[in-house]
């Protein structure tokens, strides 16, 4: 028991943070204010300037010192840069801030306070690490109860190893101490932050990972997650902390591994969530929900009207030779949006960059319930053909198909008001040289993990029995499921039409040749002439079929393929929501158990442990409230997103199908022309 | 399955609405009928039972050798073949292009599909099943009608032929109201036929190699050899083209029904949109299927018919060539006999018989080949004009459907 109680406090910092953030209007708002504008409002000019000032300096500052100091892979720098602007920074700062300010000011938060206070006290012991807590969260209660000693010893040992390297003996207290400084400065004009950060950096230097940026802070937290895991299963996570280079990869990996069981997952999310979810929270909490919705709708409409961003992907070009060859595409943007540095700009990107963009976006936004448009799949077969460099039409078709798919993908990304605001998107469109993102190799590794993850996800989905209270979601989830199924079916059929039309085109060409031959051997002059005319007509019809097959494919079939992928993304959002629900329910259960413990203690008359039990109850009550709120928040977001998605889908389908019907109409007009020209020839046979 | 079809009556197609008007064109087309009231033959009805088809052959005639002016008999495919073979074997007709025998009814593919459909009944929705069944029945009916048409064409050709129409076997075929007890050929006979054909084609090469003294026949020979091969090729290629066209039409059909299910999922704007598009596709696929069916009738069947007709013309040339070779050999034999002064009379008789035979064949063959060409040009003209007109009709139909649908859809959005 003692062991468990010791371990329990640490979780607070992680889990409490968001709570505090939300609750305390004073401190948090300063930050959330900016974050809202950054995330949600595409237009407000007034808020922008400050934002930019913040972001840009930050980026530079961050990246330079970072690379010097840490000599981390460039990759990392990138992921870090985005984070400051995307509010994660806010969290970073707000945490400590809250801690400090709250102690003094907000009485409501009193519960947490004691904990916070306790924490340091208790922490010292187990605290080298502060991690056990996380472990505890995640671990089922039973574990806690069953084998506290084991768990703690294990985790602490692991931790020691990790922490030694990671923190080089500094403990969190230091970190926090430093941070507060930063925070206090932050609210001030934009100039100072520079100092702040440099300061931070220098302080942090020693601990490469934690340091530089919010993501990392969280990543660190994520890293802590691995610690609990060792006890659970994975040994790989141990190596985690050790090699800072692998860090990114692993943080990803841990996310995926943690999905195995909803519980681990939940824990994971605790760690990661606050960072990203923070921006959304303010929206929900600052303005009451109903008004905020209408606001959002307004915003959406506005953004549709004022949306002025044309993206085209053109000029696919093979770069390099052999198996190292890749296709580079020209990404041109034309816009009057002030968030971009100029009105037109062009960059060259390769396929893996597009995938990298998706990875970054989904990492940040998926868990909030955003529908992140998925890019086209990797195609080893198609690409190998291109690499081998055979100039056959199928590889040209492959390249064109991919080019078009990438273009649609980017257009979908930027047409999402929130994603458009993401610095990664801007960087992708604007920045001349994009660091070799999340290298393809890593990606395929990630792809493998993803597959594993999907399988386990399916299992966990089965185990999670969510009794859906929300009728809207209940129906929508079913609808999406059905819709996806029908779309798949339809897609198969349209593909079959494409193939048959191609076949028809080929057979028509062959027939045309044959008729031409027949015509040449016919000894009646008029008939011979008519037959060669017929051959010509068939030749043109062959062209027509070919064009129509291309239209079947590009206008119709690819539309379906896109939406099958998008519906998958929608389902992903539903899953995120379900996970949030699960987390909340688990917390409820935990709270229930804690109450039972308290009751038992009361009955057994053990006052010495009573206080601790009460603390724990308070802790879990806070968590329940937090998770419930998070669940409500993600529900609201997903709902909003799905409504938006449906609107877009309707618009897309209508536009594309009309376009498709027009292509059919055009085909028929041509056909009429051809046969009308032929008719007199046939009549002239005598 | 029992299917009953009378090509004469227009209204009977419950399933496929394609074929109804167009299928009648075929027989009038391929055969350049001299409309002659003295003998008119048609197939008024047909019944498909398991593996055989029973044709009701209806005759109207004023010729004195028939007991009545109008009568009908029931005939099967084998009896048609018997009639055809009797023409071929008759030396008297060596100088004529024997109308090609109708192809054997082949419902195997269609039946197989129907059976498969029965097996797969559980795996599809009721609508899909009914739709598939209708499609297959339509396909079956189309093949059936074509079979009937081919048999009718054969009879019409014979009835229109100045000599063959007087043939006794033909009259028996038309009038004798009982089974002709014709049986299919047994294995031995088939084997004999096979060897006969091998010998014939080997001989054909030999005979074809002989330079003809007559420019007309020399020209016809080279023409027919090439023409036959080309028309064979075109016929095969047109079949493939039409088959893929049918597959595409089937796809559109399936797309229409899936769009329908998508559209009935909900009552949103987009669902209504899907329903409209589904309705459109449902109509355009019918037109598309008709385009394929009409191409089949107007183009593929025409080519197929001329594949067989040109073979018949080649056979005629072979018989003439054979007679020519016989005649030349008889001449040589006569010269020899005269030189040796031995059996001169016999050789002279033989030579005269051969000469007569050759001249008789040549005389009628020339006219037959000229007629063949006239018929061919007329048939191609008729079919190609009709083909173009049907293509236009369908394309315009499609265009109109698309235009009005687009009008509605755009108005809505």
Short mmCIF file of N, CA, C and O in Angstrom, two decimals, chain A residues 252-305:
data_model
loop_
_atom_site.label_atom_id
_atom_site.label_comp_id
_atom_site.label_asym_id
_atom_site.label_seq_id
_atom_site.Cartn_x
_atom_site.Cartn_y
_atom_site.Cartn_z
N UNK A 252 6.82 7.43 -31.38
CA UNK A 252 5.75 6.96 -32.27
C UNK A 252 5.40 5.53 -31.90
O UNK A 252 4.26 5.16 -31.74
N UNK A 253 6.45 4.77 -31.80
CA UNK A 253 6.24 3.37 -31.53
C UNK A 253 5.47 3.18 -30.24
O UNK A 253 4.58 2.35 -30.16
N UNK A 254 5.82 3.97 -29.28
CA UNK A 254 5.12 3.77 -28.03
C UNK A 254 3.66 4.10 -28.19
O UNK A 254 2.82 3.43 -27.65
N UNK A 255 3.39 5.08 -28.96
CA UNK A 255 2.00 5.40 -29.16
C UNK A 255 1.30 4.18 -29.69
O UNK A 255 0.26 3.79 -29.24
N UNK A 256 1.97 3.56 -30.63
CA UNK A 256 1.30 2.45 -31.27
C UNK A 256 1.20 1.27 -30.35
O UNK A 256 0.16 0.64 -30.28
N UNK A 257 2.27 1.02 -29.67
CA UNK A 257 2.22 -0.12 -28.77
C UNK A 257 1.15 0.09 -27.72
O UNK A 257 0.42 -0.81 -27.37
N UNK A 258 1.11 1.29 -27.29
CA UNK A 258 0.18 1.55 -26.20
C UNK A 258 -1.25 1.34 -26.63
O UNK A 258 -2.12 1.14 -25.82
N UNK A 259 -1.46 1.37 -27.93
CA UNK A 259 -2.82 1.18 -28.38
C UNK A 259 -3.29 -0.25 -28.12
O UNK A 259 -4.46 -0.53 -28.15
N UNK A 260 -2.34 -1.08 -27.93
CA UNK A 260 -2.70 -2.48 -27.74
C UNK A 260 -3.84 -2.64 -26.79
O UNK A 260 -4.82 -3.30 -27.06
N UNK A 261 -3.66 -2.04 -25.66
CA UNK A 261 -4.79 -2.11 -24.75
C UNK A 261 -5.26 -0.71 -24.51
O UNK A 261 -4.48 0.22 -24.43
N UNK A 262 -6.52 -0.59 -24.44
CA UNK A 262 -7.09 0.74 -24.27
C UNK A 262 -6.49 1.43 -23.06
O UNK A 262 -6.36 2.62 -23.00
N UNK A 263 -6.11 0.64 -22.10
CA UNK A 263 -5.63 1.27 -20.88
C UNK A 263 -4.29 1.91 -21.08
O UNK A 263 -4.09 3.05 -20.75
N UNK A 264 -3.42 1.13 -21.65
CA UNK A 264 -2.11 1.71 -21.91
C UNK A 264 -2.29 2.96 -22.71
O UNK A 264 -1.68 3.98 -22.48
N UNK A 265 -3.14 2.77 -23.63
CA UNK A 265 -3.40 3.82 -24.56
C UNK A 265 -3.82 5.07 -23.83
O UNK A 265 -3.39 6.16 -24.09
N UNK A 266 -4.69 4.85 -22.97
CA UNK A 266 -5.23 5.94 -22.21
C UNK A 266 -4.12 6.70 -21.53
O UNK A 266 -4.00 7.89 -21.57
N UNK A 267 -3.25 5.88 -20.97
CA UNK A 267 -2.14 6.46 -20.27
C UNK A 267 -1.36 7.32 -21.23
O UNK A 267 -1.00 8.45 -20.97
N UNK A 268 -1.13 6.75 -22.34
CA UNK A 268 -0.37 7.40 -23.36
C UNK A 268 -0.96 8.75 -23.63
O UNK A 268 -0.33 9.76 -23.70
N UNK A 269 -2.20 8.66 -23.80
CA UNK A 269 -2.87 9.86 -24.17
C UNK A 269 -2.76 10.89 -23.08
O UNK A 269 -2.65 12.06 -23.34
N UNK A 270 -2.79 10.41 -21.89
CA UNK A 270 -2.63 11.36 -20.80
C UNK A 270 -1.42 12.19 -21.07
O UNK A 270 -1.41 13.39 -20.92
N UNK A 271 -0.43 11.45 -21.46
CA UNK A 271 0.82 12.13 -21.67
C UNK A 271 0.74 13.07 -22.85
O UNK A 271 1.13 14.23 -22.75
N UNK A 272 0.25 12.59 -23.90
CA UNK A 272 0.29 13.37 -25.12
C UNK A 272 -0.82 14.38 -25.20
O UNK A 272 -0.68 15.48 -25.66
N UNK A 273 -1.90 13.95 -24.76
CA UNK A 273 -3.08 14.72 -24.96
C UNK A 273 -3.03 16.16 -24.55
O UNK A 273 -3.35 17.03 -25.31
N UNK A 274 -2.66 16.39 -23.36
CA UNK A 274 -2.75 17.76 -22.88
C UNK A 274 -2.18 18.72 -23.89
O UNK A 274 -2.74 19.77 -24.13
N UNK A 275 -1.12 18.32 -24.46
CA UNK A 275 -0.44 19.23 -25.35
C UNK A 275 -1.36 19.65 -26.46
O UNK A 275 -1.60 20.82 -26.68
N UNK A 276 -1.86 18.69 -27.13
CA UNK A 276 -2.59 19.03 -28.33
C UNK A 276 -4.01 19.45 -28.04
O UNK A 276 -4.57 20.29 -28.70
N UNK A 277 -4.53 18.82 -27.06
CA UNK A 277 -5.94 19.09 -26.82
C UNK A 277 -6.13 20.47 -26.22
O UNK A 277 -7.19 21.05 -26.30
N UNK A 278 -5.10 20.95 -25.63
CA UNK A 278 -5.23 22.24 -24.98
C UNK A 278 -5.87 23.29 -25.87
O UNK A 278 -6.80 23.96 -25.44
N UNK A 279 -5.41 23.41 -27.07
CA UNK A 279 -5.96 24.46 -27.91
C UNK A 279 -7.47 24.34 -28.06
O UNK A 279 -8.17 25.32 -28.08
N UNK A 280 -7.92 23.14 -28.15
CA UNK A 280 -9.34 22.98 -28.37
C UNK A 280 -10.11 23.31 -27.12
O UNK A 280 -11.16 23.90 -27.14
N UNK A 281 -9.52 22.91 -26.04
CA UNK A 281 -10.19 23.10 -24.77
C UNK A 281 -10.66 24.53 -24.59
O UNK A 281 -11.82 24.76 -24.26
N UNK A 282 -9.79 25.44 -24.80
CA UNK A 282 -10.19 26.82 -24.60
C UNK A 282 -11.43 27.16 -25.40
O UNK A 282 -12.33 27.82 -24.90
N UNK A 283 -11.48 26.67 -26.57
CA UNK A 283 -12.63 26.99 -27.40
C UNK A 283 -13.89 26.56 -26.70
O UNK A 283 -14.86 27.27 -26.59
N UNK A 284 -13.82 25.34 -26.24
CA UNK A 284 -15.00 24.79 -25.62
C UNK A 284 -15.32 25.50 -24.32
O UNK A 284 -16.46 25.81 -24.03
N UNK A 285 -14.30 25.73 -23.57
CA UNK A 285 -14.56 26.25 -22.24
C UNK A 285 -14.76 27.76 -22.22
O UNK A 285 -15.55 28.27 -21.45
N UNK A 286 -14.04 28.45 -23.03
CA UNK A 286 -14.09 29.90 -22.94
C UNK A 286 -15.45 30.43 -23.39
O UNK A 286 -16.04 31.27 -22.73
N UNK A 287 -15.91 29.95 -24.49
CA UNK A 287 -17.25 30.37 -24.88
C UNK A 287 -18.16 29.18 -24.64
O UNK A 287 -17.75 28.05 -24.83
N UNK A 288 -19.35 29.45 -24.25
CA UNK A 288 -20.22 28.33 -23.96
C UNK A 288 -20.46 27.58 -25.25
O UNK A 288 -20.36 28.12 -26.34
N UNK A 289 -20.83 26.32 -25.12
CA UNK A 289 -20.79 25.47 -26.29
C UNK A 289 -21.68 25.89 -27.44
O UNK A 289 -21.29 25.90 -28.58
N UNK A 290 -22.92 26.16 -27.13
CA UNK A 290 -23.86 26.48 -28.21
C UNK A 290 -23.38 27.66 -29.06
O UNK A 290 -23.28 27.54 -30.26
N UNK A 291 -23.07 28.75 -28.43
CA UNK A 291 -22.60 29.88 -29.22
C UNK A 291 -21.36 29.54 -30.02
O UNK A 291 -21.24 29.94 -31.17
N UNK A 292 -20.50 28.77 -29.40
CA UNK A 292 -19.26 28.50 -30.10
C UNK A 292 -19.54 27.76 -31.40
O UNK A 292 -18.89 27.94 -32.40
N UNK A 293 -20.53 26.95 -31.36
CA UNK A 293 -20.85 26.20 -32.56
C UNK A 293 -21.26 27.11 -33.68
O UNK A 293 -20.80 27.02 -34.80
N UNK A 294 -22.17 27.99 -33.34
CA UNK A 294 -22.63 28.87 -34.41
C UNK A 294 -21.48 29.72 -34.91
O UNK A 294 -21.36 30.00 -36.09
N UNK A 295 -20.65 30.06 -33.99
CA UNK A 295 -19.48 30.81 -34.39
C UNK A 295 -18.66 30.03 -35.39
O UNK A 295 -18.24 30.54 -36.43
N UNK A 296 -18.50 28.79 -35.04
CA UNK A 296 -17.70 27.95 -35.92
C UNK A 296 -18.32 27.83 -37.29
O UNK A 296 -17.66 27.88 -38.31
N UNK A 297 -19.61 27.70 -37.26
CA UNK A 297 -20.29 27.59 -38.55
C UNK A 297 -20.08 28.84 -39.37
O UNK A 297 -19.82 28.79 -40.56
N UNK A 298 -20.21 29.94 -38.67
CA UNK A 298 -19.97 31.19 -39.36
C UNK A 298 -18.59 31.22 -39.96
O UNK A 298 -18.40 31.54 -41.12
N UNK A 299 -17.70 30.84 -39.10
CA UNK A 299 -16.31 30.84 -39.55
C UNK A 299 -16.15 30.00 -40.79
O UNK A 299 -15.49 30.36 -41.75
N UNK A 300 -16.77 28.85 -40.72
CA UNK A 300 -16.63 27.92 -41.81
C UNK A 300 -17.13 28.53 -43.10
O UNK A 300 -16.49 28.48 -44.13
N UNK A 301 -18.29 29.11 -43.00
CA UNK A 301 -18.84 29.71 -44.20
C UNK A 301 -17.95 30.80 -44.72
O UNK A 301 -17.68 30.90 -45.90
N UNK A 302 -17.52 31.59 -43.78
CA UNK A 302 -16.62 32.66 -44.18
C UNK A 302 -15.43 32.10 -44.92
O UNK A 302 -15.08 32.54 -45.99
N UNK A 303 -14.89 31.09 -44.29
CA UNK A 303 -13.66 30.58 -44.88
C UNK A 303 -13.93 30.00 -46.25
O UNK A 303 -13.10 30.04 -47.13
N UNK A 304 -15.13 29.47 -46.43
CA UNK A 304 -15.44 28.97 -47.76
C UNK A 304 -15.48 30.11 -48.76
O UNK A 304 -15.01 30.00 -49.88
N UNK A 305 -16.10 31.18 -48.31
CA UNK A 305 -16.22 32.30 -49.23
C UNK A 305 -14.88 32.92 -49.56
O UNK A 305 -14.56 33.19 -50.71
#
